[in-house]
Amino acid sequence: DRDAELIVLATRQRSDPLDPIRTDPEESLERSFGIPWTRTFDLRGEVRISAYAPEDLIDKLLWPGDSVATASERLPGDLRSGGRSAFDGDPATAWQSRFGDPTGASVTLKTDKPIDYEELTLTYLTDRYHSVPSRITVLADDEPVTSLTLPEDEQANGGQITVGLPVNEFSAQVLTVRLDEVVPKVTMDWYSGLPKVLPVGIVEVSGVSVGTRPSDFDTGCRADILQIDGIARPIRVRGNTSDALAGRPLLIEDCGDPVRLDAGDHRVSTTPGRSTGLTIDRLVMFSGSTGMVPSGELPTLRVLEESRTSYELEVVGATGPFWLILGQSHSDGWRLTGSAAITTDAPLLVDGY
């Protein structure tokens, strides 16, 4: 039906990024389709922050400003466990290393200009789900400024310990906290059944002024995420930052006029999220009713007899050609015969399979 609404829906096959033994079946969308008529389409869809993108790229998306926070490692798939969580002023978040021995792992804050540091404090987790750092080193521009043996678990308050870092005033563009020694806690790995060291959790490095995380997420118009027939199509991704961090979908907004596609075959493709930080998981191309009105009244059909493989119909009031839609599964065996002739053309698939 040339007048009907038309939707092209593409969904990327993905896995849970928190599952460390699985990867996405599809890194990006690559879909081809054909349309019989020229149509215009509005774009909608869902996007997620890619947990496989480099951490500095993720941080720039979620924390615009003059600083970048990264970690040498983090809990796989969990965007809230990245390096920024140690420098965001939020006690509900923490940088968490991956499972396994975290000795030597580090978290780093890099600013556009040198910052003067006077008083620094460190808060870390000491609950039963985390290994506990026992000795750390603070580095300024890759040079050590202090090393500190940390208190035992017995001094914990609510599963956390906060300690002051004994440093003299210094200025640096790159601030790093490194784990030199760790008291490991072990769990049994659900997949292998073998013991595995739990991650370390650094809740906050305080005394660092880098602003606050914005509540709204907005990429502005970007032309490096979606391509239609090989041509970049600018789109905008908007949503809530907390949703973005939790791996929930953000919404696509089109940045231009509706997409006009001529009759024929077409292709949509997306850029892998590990290179842009953004992964399109679902793309909806919607074309509304064209407003074309049939030129005459539709005929009346009466079913005189039917079986599993045939219909006998009576047509009343036909003034011109019309489509006869069977509502059956597609089969090339269907043929239309009448008093005047036999239609030898194979049937056309319409809204079915």
GROMACS .gro file of C-alpha atoms in nm:
model
  353
    1ASP     CA    1   0.000   0.000   0.000
    2ARG     CA    2   0.175   0.313  -0.124
    3ASP     CA    3  -0.018   0.526   0.126
    4ALA     CA    4   0.056   0.324   0.442
    5GLU     CA    5   0.303   0.408   0.717
    6LEU     CA    6   0.638   0.238   0.667
    7ILE     CA    7   0.896   0.152   0.932
    8VAL     CA    8   1.248   0.019   0.881
    9LEU     CA    9   1.371  -0.126   1.212
   10ALA     CA   10   1.731  -0.237   1.273
   11THR     CA   11   1.846  -0.383   1.606
   12ARG     CA   12   2.207  -0.465   1.690
   13GLN     CA   13   2.286  -0.802   1.845
   14ARG     CA   14   2.460  -0.728   2.174
   15SER     CA   15   2.561  -0.899   2.496
   16ASP     CA   16   2.575  -0.776   2.854
   17PRO     CA   17   2.907  -0.588   2.887
   18LEU     CA   18   2.924  -0.697   3.252
   19ASP     CA   19   2.970  -1.056   3.134
   20PRO     CA   20   3.350  -1.079   3.095
   21ILE     CA   21   3.350  -1.399   2.888
   22ARG     CA   22   3.120  -1.277   2.611
   23THR     CA   23   3.155  -1.013   2.344
   24ASP     CA   24   2.897  -0.846   2.124
   25PRO     CA   25   2.795  -1.060   1.824
   26GLU     CA   26   2.779  -0.732   1.630
   27GLU     CA   27   3.006  -0.435   1.698
   28SER     CA   28   2.796  -0.217   1.471
   29LEU     CA   29   2.485  -0.219   1.254
   30GLU     CA   30   2.508  -0.315   0.887
   31ARG     CA   31   2.167  -0.355   0.726
   32SER     CA   32   2.036  -0.352   0.368
   33PHE     CA   33   1.674  -0.315   0.264
   34GLY     CA   34   1.465  -0.226  -0.038
   35ILE     CA   35   1.159  -0.006  -0.083
   36PRO     CA   36   0.925  -0.006  -0.385
   37TRP     CA   37   0.851   0.368  -0.380
   38THR     CA   38   1.028   0.692  -0.299
   39ARG     CA   39   0.966   0.780   0.066
   40THR     CA   40   1.091   1.023   0.331
   41PHE     CA   41   1.190   0.896   0.676
   42ASP     CA   42   1.228   1.044   1.023
   43LEU     CA   43   1.506   0.892   1.233
   44ARG     CA   44   1.469   0.764   1.588
   45GLY     CA   45   1.657   0.511   1.791
   46GLU     CA   46   1.854   0.409   2.097
   47VAL     CA   47   2.221   0.458   2.177
   48ARG     CA   48   2.439   0.341   2.464
   49ILE     CA   49   2.781   0.448   2.583
   50SER     CA   50   3.019   0.176   2.467
   51ALA     CA   51   3.183  -0.004   2.758
   52TYR     CA   52   3.456  -0.112   2.514
   53ALA     CA   53   3.570   0.240   2.423
   54PRO     CA   54   3.894   0.382   2.568
   55GLU     CA   55   3.837   0.533   2.910
   56ASP     CA   56   3.957   0.881   2.815
   57LEU     CA   57   3.700   0.886   2.534
   58ILE     CA   58   3.421   0.781   2.772
   59ASP     CA   59   3.527   1.043   3.024
   60LYS     CA   60   3.518   1.323   2.766
   61LEU     CA   61   3.163   1.221   2.671
   62LEU     CA   62   3.036   1.212   3.029
   63TRP     CA   63   3.242   1.487   3.191
   64PRO     CA   64   3.298   1.782   2.958
   65GLY     CA   65   3.553   2.026   3.091
   66ASP     CA   66   3.925   2.081   3.133
   67SER     CA   67   4.020   1.747   3.294
   68VAL     CA   68   4.032   1.379   3.201
   69ALA     CA   69   4.029   1.097   3.454
   70THR     CA   70   4.147   0.749   3.361
   71ALA     CA   71   4.257   0.428   3.527
   72SER     CA   72   4.507   0.165   3.422
   73GLU     CA   73   4.226  -0.089   3.462
   74ARG     CA   74   3.865  -0.102   3.573
   75LEU     CA   75   3.585  -0.347   3.640
   76PRO     CA   76   3.490  -0.467   3.289
   77GLY     CA   77   3.163  -0.339   3.151
   78ASP     CA   78   3.083  -0.105   3.442
   79LEU     CA   79   3.102   0.259   3.336
   80ARG     CA   80   3.056   0.370   3.699
   81SER     CA   81   3.381   0.196   3.795
   82GLY     CA   82   3.607   0.409   3.577
   83GLY     CA   83   3.880   0.643   3.690
   84ARG     CA   84   3.648   0.945   3.702
   85SER     CA   85   3.462   0.789   3.995
   86ALA     CA   86   3.765   0.861   4.214
   87PHE     CA   87   3.754   1.231   4.122
   88ASP     CA   88   3.381   1.312   4.097
   89GLY     CA   89   3.296   1.418   4.453
   90ASP     CA   90   3.029   1.147   4.471
   91PRO     CA   91   3.058   0.904   4.766
   92ALA     CA   92   2.819   0.664   4.589
   93THR     CA   93   3.072   0.587   4.314
   94ALA     CA   94   3.418   0.430   4.323
   95TRP     CA   95   3.698   0.341   4.090
   96GLN     CA   96   3.714  -0.039   4.096
   97SER     CA   97   3.998  -0.242   3.953
   98ARG     CA   98   3.930  -0.561   3.763
   99PHE     CA   99   3.920  -0.906   3.927
  100GLY     CA  100   4.272  -1.037   3.984
  101ASP     CA  101   4.580  -0.898   4.157
  102PRO     CA  102   4.550  -0.515   4.141
  103THR     CA  103   4.904  -0.444   4.262
  104GLY     CA  104   5.051  -0.169   4.045
  105ALA     CA  105   4.714  -0.047   3.918
  106SER     CA  106   4.662   0.329   3.924
  107VAL     CA  107   4.408   0.605   3.876
  108THR     CA  108   4.505   0.936   3.714
  109LEU     CA  109   4.364   1.285   3.677
  110LYS     CA  110   4.506   1.501   3.399
  111THR     CA  111   4.414   1.869   3.371
  112ASP     CA  112   4.468   2.119   3.093
  113LYS     CA  113   4.675   2.339   3.325
  114PRO     CA  114   4.879   2.267   3.639
  115ILE     CA  115   4.679   2.269   3.964
  116ASP     CA  116   4.809   2.358   4.310
  117TYR     CA  117   4.747   2.080   4.564
  118GLU     CA  118   4.769   2.131   4.940
  119GLU     CA  119   4.552   1.884   5.129
  120LEU     CA  120   4.456   1.551   4.982
  121THR     CA  121   4.251   1.274   5.142
  122LEU     CA  122   4.185   0.922   5.019
  123THR     CA  123   3.869   0.717   5.083
  124TYR     CA  124   3.869   0.348   4.997
  125LEU     CA  125   3.639   0.050   5.044
  126THR     CA  126   3.703  -0.217   5.306
  127ASP     CA  127   3.385  -0.424   5.277
  128ARG     CA  128   3.370  -0.798   5.207
  129TYR     CA  129   3.339  -0.739   4.833
  130HIS     CA  130   3.674  -0.563   4.788
  131SER     CA  131   4.041  -0.623   4.844
  132VAL     CA  132   4.204  -0.352   5.054
  133PRO     CA  133   4.499  -0.132   4.955
  134SER     CA  134   4.773  -0.142   5.221
  135ARG     CA  135   5.030   0.089   5.064
  136ILE     CA  136   4.998   0.358   4.795
  137THR     CA  137   5.216   0.614   4.622
  138VAL     CA  138   5.103   0.959   4.507
  139LEU     CA  139   5.273   1.087   4.192
  140ALA     CA  140   5.276   1.438   4.047
  141ASP     CA  141   5.363   1.456   3.677
  142ASP     CA  142   5.490   1.095   3.710
  143GLU     CA  143   5.724   1.184   3.999
  144PRO     CA  144   5.654   1.039   4.349
  145VAL     CA  145   5.559   1.296   4.613
  146THR     CA  146   5.465   1.057   4.896
  147SER     CA  147   5.413   0.692   4.984
  148LEU     CA  148   5.183   0.585   5.264
  149THR     CA  149   5.101   0.267   5.454
  150LEU     CA  150   4.724   0.257   5.496
  151PRO     CA  151   4.525   0.158   5.807
  152GLU     CA  152   4.392  -0.192   5.865
  153ASP     CA  153   4.029  -0.298   5.812
  154GLU     CA  154   3.958  -0.263   6.186
  155GLN     CA  155   3.955   0.116   6.152
  156ALA     CA  156   3.681   0.109   5.890
  157ASN     CA  157   3.361   0.307   5.932
  158GLY     CA  158   3.066   0.181   5.731
  159GLY     CA  159   3.289  -0.026   5.507
  160GLN     CA  160   3.517   0.269   5.423
  161ILE     CA  161   3.834   0.429   5.551
  162THR     CA  162   3.936   0.792   5.489
  163VAL     CA  163   4.296   0.896   5.545
  164GLY     CA  164   4.488   1.218   5.491
  165LEU     CA  165   4.776   1.201   5.246
  166PRO     CA  166   5.088   1.360   5.393
  167VAL     CA  167   5.207   1.576   5.106
  168ASN     CA  168   5.365   1.918   5.095
  169GLU     CA  169   5.208   2.175   4.867
  170PHE     CA  170   5.283   2.095   4.505
  171SER     CA  171   5.167   2.186   4.156
  172ALA     CA  172   5.101   1.929   3.884
  173GLN     CA  173   4.912   1.873   3.565
  174VAL     CA  174   4.896   1.495   3.616
  175LEU     CA  175   4.800   1.348   3.955
  176THR     CA  176   4.824   0.971   4.001
  177VAL     CA  177   4.748   0.737   4.290
  178ARG     CA  178   4.916   0.397   4.254
  179LEU     CA  179   4.844   0.076   4.446
  180ASP     CA  180   5.179  -0.057   4.568
  181GLU     CA  181   5.058  -0.326   4.808
  182VAL     CA  182   4.719  -0.487   4.855
  183VAL     CA  183   4.563  -0.715   5.115
  184PRO     CA  184   4.375  -0.955   4.887
  185LYS     CA  185   4.028  -1.090   4.947
  186VAL     CA  186   3.925  -1.388   4.741
  187THR     CA  187   3.603  -1.518   4.590
  188MET     CA  188   3.528  -1.823   4.378
  189ASP     CA  189   3.499  -1.740   4.010
  190TRP     CA  190   3.152  -1.839   3.886
  191TYR     CA  191   3.284  -1.949   3.548
  192SER     CA  192   3.605  -2.137   3.623
  193GLY     CA  193   3.532  -2.238   3.982
  194LEU     CA  194   3.879  -2.118   4.081
  195PRO     CA  195   3.966  -1.856   4.346
  196LYS     CA  196   3.997  -1.501   4.223
  197VAL     CA  197   4.116  -1.181   4.392
  198LEU     CA  198   3.843  -0.922   4.441
  199PRO     CA  199   3.888  -0.569   4.305
  200VAL     CA  200   4.004  -0.266   4.502
  201GLY     CA  201   3.763   0.025   4.536
  202ILE     CA  202   3.882   0.387   4.563
  203VAL     CA  203   3.581   0.601   4.654
  204GLU     CA  204   3.739   0.944   4.634
  205VAL     CA  205   4.059   1.142   4.613
  206SER     CA  206   3.946   1.463   4.784
  207GLY     CA  207   4.109   1.803   4.765
  208VAL     CA  208   4.076   1.809   4.387
  209SER     CA  209   3.847   2.071   4.236
  210VAL     CA  210   3.726   1.960   3.894
  211GLY     CA  211   3.359   2.061   3.895
  212THR     CA  212   3.057   1.833   3.895
  213ARG     CA  213   2.912   1.582   3.655
  214PRO     CA  214   2.632   1.736   3.443
  215SER     CA  215   2.288   1.582   3.493
  216ASP     CA  216   2.198   1.595   3.123
  217PHE     CA  217   2.377   1.412   2.844
  218ASP     CA  218   2.389   1.581   2.504
  219THR     CA  219   2.639   1.511   2.227
  220GLY     CA  220   2.525   1.787   1.996
  221CYS     CA  221   2.501   1.699   1.627
  222ARG     CA  222   2.762   1.444   1.521
  223ALA     CA  223   2.824   1.305   1.173
  224ASP     CA  224   3.061   1.021   1.270
  225ILE     CA  225   2.808   0.771   1.407
  226LEU     CA  226   2.553   0.689   1.133
  227GLN     CA  227   2.581   0.647   0.756
  228ILE     CA  228   2.297   0.597   0.506
  229ASP     CA  229   2.399   0.471   0.163
  230GLY     CA  230   2.758   0.557   0.254
  231ILE     CA  231   2.681   0.921   0.335
  232ALA     CA  232   2.726   1.050   0.690
  233ARG     CA  233   2.397   1.141   0.855
  234PRO     CA  234   2.427   1.386   1.149
  235ILE     CA  235   2.238   1.281   1.460
  236ARG     CA  236   2.220   1.401   1.819
  237VAL     CA  237   2.218   1.176   2.126
  238ARG     CA  238   2.042   1.305   2.436
  239GLY     CA  239   1.935   1.169   2.772
  240ASN     CA  240   2.018   1.158   3.140
  241THR     CA  241   2.378   1.115   3.252
  242SER     CA  242   2.280   0.868   3.522
  243ASP     CA  243   2.112   0.654   3.255
  244ALA     CA  244   2.424   0.676   3.041
  245LEU     CA  245   2.645   0.558   3.328
  246ALA     CA  246   2.407   0.274   3.409
  247GLY     CA  247   2.418   0.146   3.051
  248ARG     CA  248   2.058   0.239   2.982
  249PRO     CA  249   1.958   0.362   2.634
  250LEU     CA  250   1.979   0.725   2.525
  251LEU     CA  251   1.765   0.867   2.248
  252ILE     CA  252   1.853   0.967   1.893
  253GLU     CA  253   1.739   1.299   1.751
  254ASP     CA  254   1.780   1.374   1.381
  255CYS     CA  255   1.979   1.686   1.299
  256GLY     CA  256   1.843   1.754   0.952
  257ASP     CA  257   1.542   1.729   0.729
  258PRO     CA  258   1.374   1.389   0.689
  259VAL     CA  259   1.579   1.138   0.489
  260ARG     CA  260   1.455   1.099   0.129
  261LEU     CA  261   1.517   0.756  -0.022
  262ASP     CA  262   1.433   0.665  -0.380
  263ALA     CA  263   1.278   0.334  -0.475
  264GLY     CA  264   1.536   0.055  -0.470
  265ASP     CA  265   1.796  -0.095  -0.239
  266HIS     CA  266   1.956   0.100   0.045
  267ARG     CA  267   2.205   0.043   0.325
  268VAL     CA  268   2.242   0.179   0.676
  269SER     CA  269   2.561   0.137   0.877
  270THR     CA  270   2.697   0.261   1.209
  271THR     CA  271   3.045   0.324   1.343
  272PRO     CA  272   3.166   0.079   1.611
  273GLY     CA  273   3.130   0.225   1.958
  274ARG     CA  274   3.488   0.153   2.059
  275SER     CA  275   3.601   0.432   1.824
  276THR     CA  276   3.330   0.692   1.895
  277GLY     CA  277   3.222   0.600   2.247
  278LEU     CA  278   2.862   0.569   2.125
  279THR     CA  279   2.695   0.253   1.996
  280ILE     CA  280   2.363   0.258   1.811
  281ASP     CA  281   2.167  -0.042   1.938
  282ARG     CA  282   1.840   0.031   1.760
  283LEU     CA  283   1.759   0.247   1.458
  284VAL     CA  284   1.401   0.325   1.359
  285MET     CA  285   1.332   0.488   1.023
  286PHE     CA  286   0.968   0.603   1.018
  287SER     CA  287   0.777   0.714   0.711
  288GLY     CA  288   0.426   0.839   0.776
  289SER     CA  289   0.124   0.803   0.553
  290THR     CA  290   0.174   0.974   0.219
  291GLY     CA  291  -0.181   1.109   0.220
  292MET     CA  292  -0.256   0.953  -0.119
  293VAL     CA  293  -0.625   0.863  -0.147
  294PRO     CA  294  -0.748   0.574  -0.364
  295SER     CA  295  -0.900   0.696  -0.687
  296GLY     CA  296  -1.220   0.498  -0.646
  297GLU     CA  297  -1.424   0.289  -0.408
  298LEU     CA  298  -1.286  -0.050  -0.315
  299PRO     CA  299  -1.485  -0.351  -0.439
  300THR     CA  300  -1.673  -0.593  -0.216
  301LEU     CA  301  -1.543  -0.950  -0.184
  302ARG     CA  302  -1.752  -1.251  -0.093
  303VAL     CA  303  -1.588  -1.581  -0.006
  304LEU     CA  304  -1.790  -1.855  -0.173
  305GLU     CA  305  -1.568  -2.147  -0.082
  306GLU     CA  306  -1.227  -2.198   0.080
  307SER     CA  307  -0.982  -2.474   0.165
  308ARG     CA  308  -0.625  -2.493   0.291
  309THR     CA  309  -0.490  -2.421  -0.058
  310SER     CA  310  -0.762  -2.227  -0.240
  311TYR     CA  311  -1.027  -1.957  -0.224
  312GLU     CA  312  -1.329  -1.908  -0.449
  313LEU     CA  313  -1.428  -1.542  -0.443
  314GLU     CA  314  -1.697  -1.321  -0.591
  315VAL     CA  315  -1.597  -0.962  -0.667
  316VAL     CA  316  -1.867  -0.698  -0.668
  317GLY     CA  317  -1.831  -0.336  -0.769
  318ALA     CA  318  -1.477  -0.338  -0.908
  319THR     CA  319  -1.416  -0.034  -1.129
  320GLY     CA  320  -1.043  -0.085  -1.183
  321PRO     CA  321  -0.736  -0.286  -1.078
  322PHE     CA  322  -0.693  -0.355  -0.707
  323TRP     CA  323  -0.471  -0.557  -0.473
  324LEU     CA  324  -0.606  -0.887  -0.341
  325ILE     CA  325  -0.438  -0.961  -0.006
  326LEU     CA  326  -0.478  -1.320   0.111
  327GLY     CA  327  -0.345  -1.294   0.466
  328GLN     CA  328  -0.153  -1.618   0.418
  329SER     CA  329   0.212  -1.717   0.446
  330HIS     CA  330   0.402  -1.641   0.127
  331SER     CA  331   0.420  -1.918  -0.134
  332ASP     CA  332   0.506  -1.900  -0.502
  333GLY     CA  333   0.238  -2.163  -0.560
  334TRP     CA  334  -0.050  -1.917  -0.531
  335ARG     CA  335  -0.206  -1.823  -0.868
  336LEU     CA  336  -0.507  -1.608  -0.953
  337THR     CA  337  -0.755  -1.740  -1.214
  338GLY     CA  338  -1.077  -1.586  -1.341
  339SER     CA  339  -1.334  -1.607  -1.615
  340ALA     CA  340  -1.118  -1.399  -1.847
  341ALA     CA  341  -0.761  -1.518  -1.788
  342ILE     CA  342  -0.502  -1.674  -1.560
  343THR     CA  343  -0.248  -1.450  -1.387
  344THR     CA  344   0.089  -1.619  -1.417
  345ASP     CA  345   0.280  -1.369  -1.205
  346ALA     CA  346   0.404  -1.499  -0.867
  347PRO     CA  347   0.239  -1.338  -0.564
  348LEU     CA  348   0.404  -1.043  -0.389
  349LEU     CA  349   0.495  -1.060  -0.019
  350VAL     CA  350   0.299  -0.794   0.174
  351ASP     CA  351   0.332  -0.755   0.554
  352GLY     CA  352   0.409  -1.121   0.613
  353TYR     CA  353   0.669  -1.392   0.581
   0.00000   0.00000   0.00000
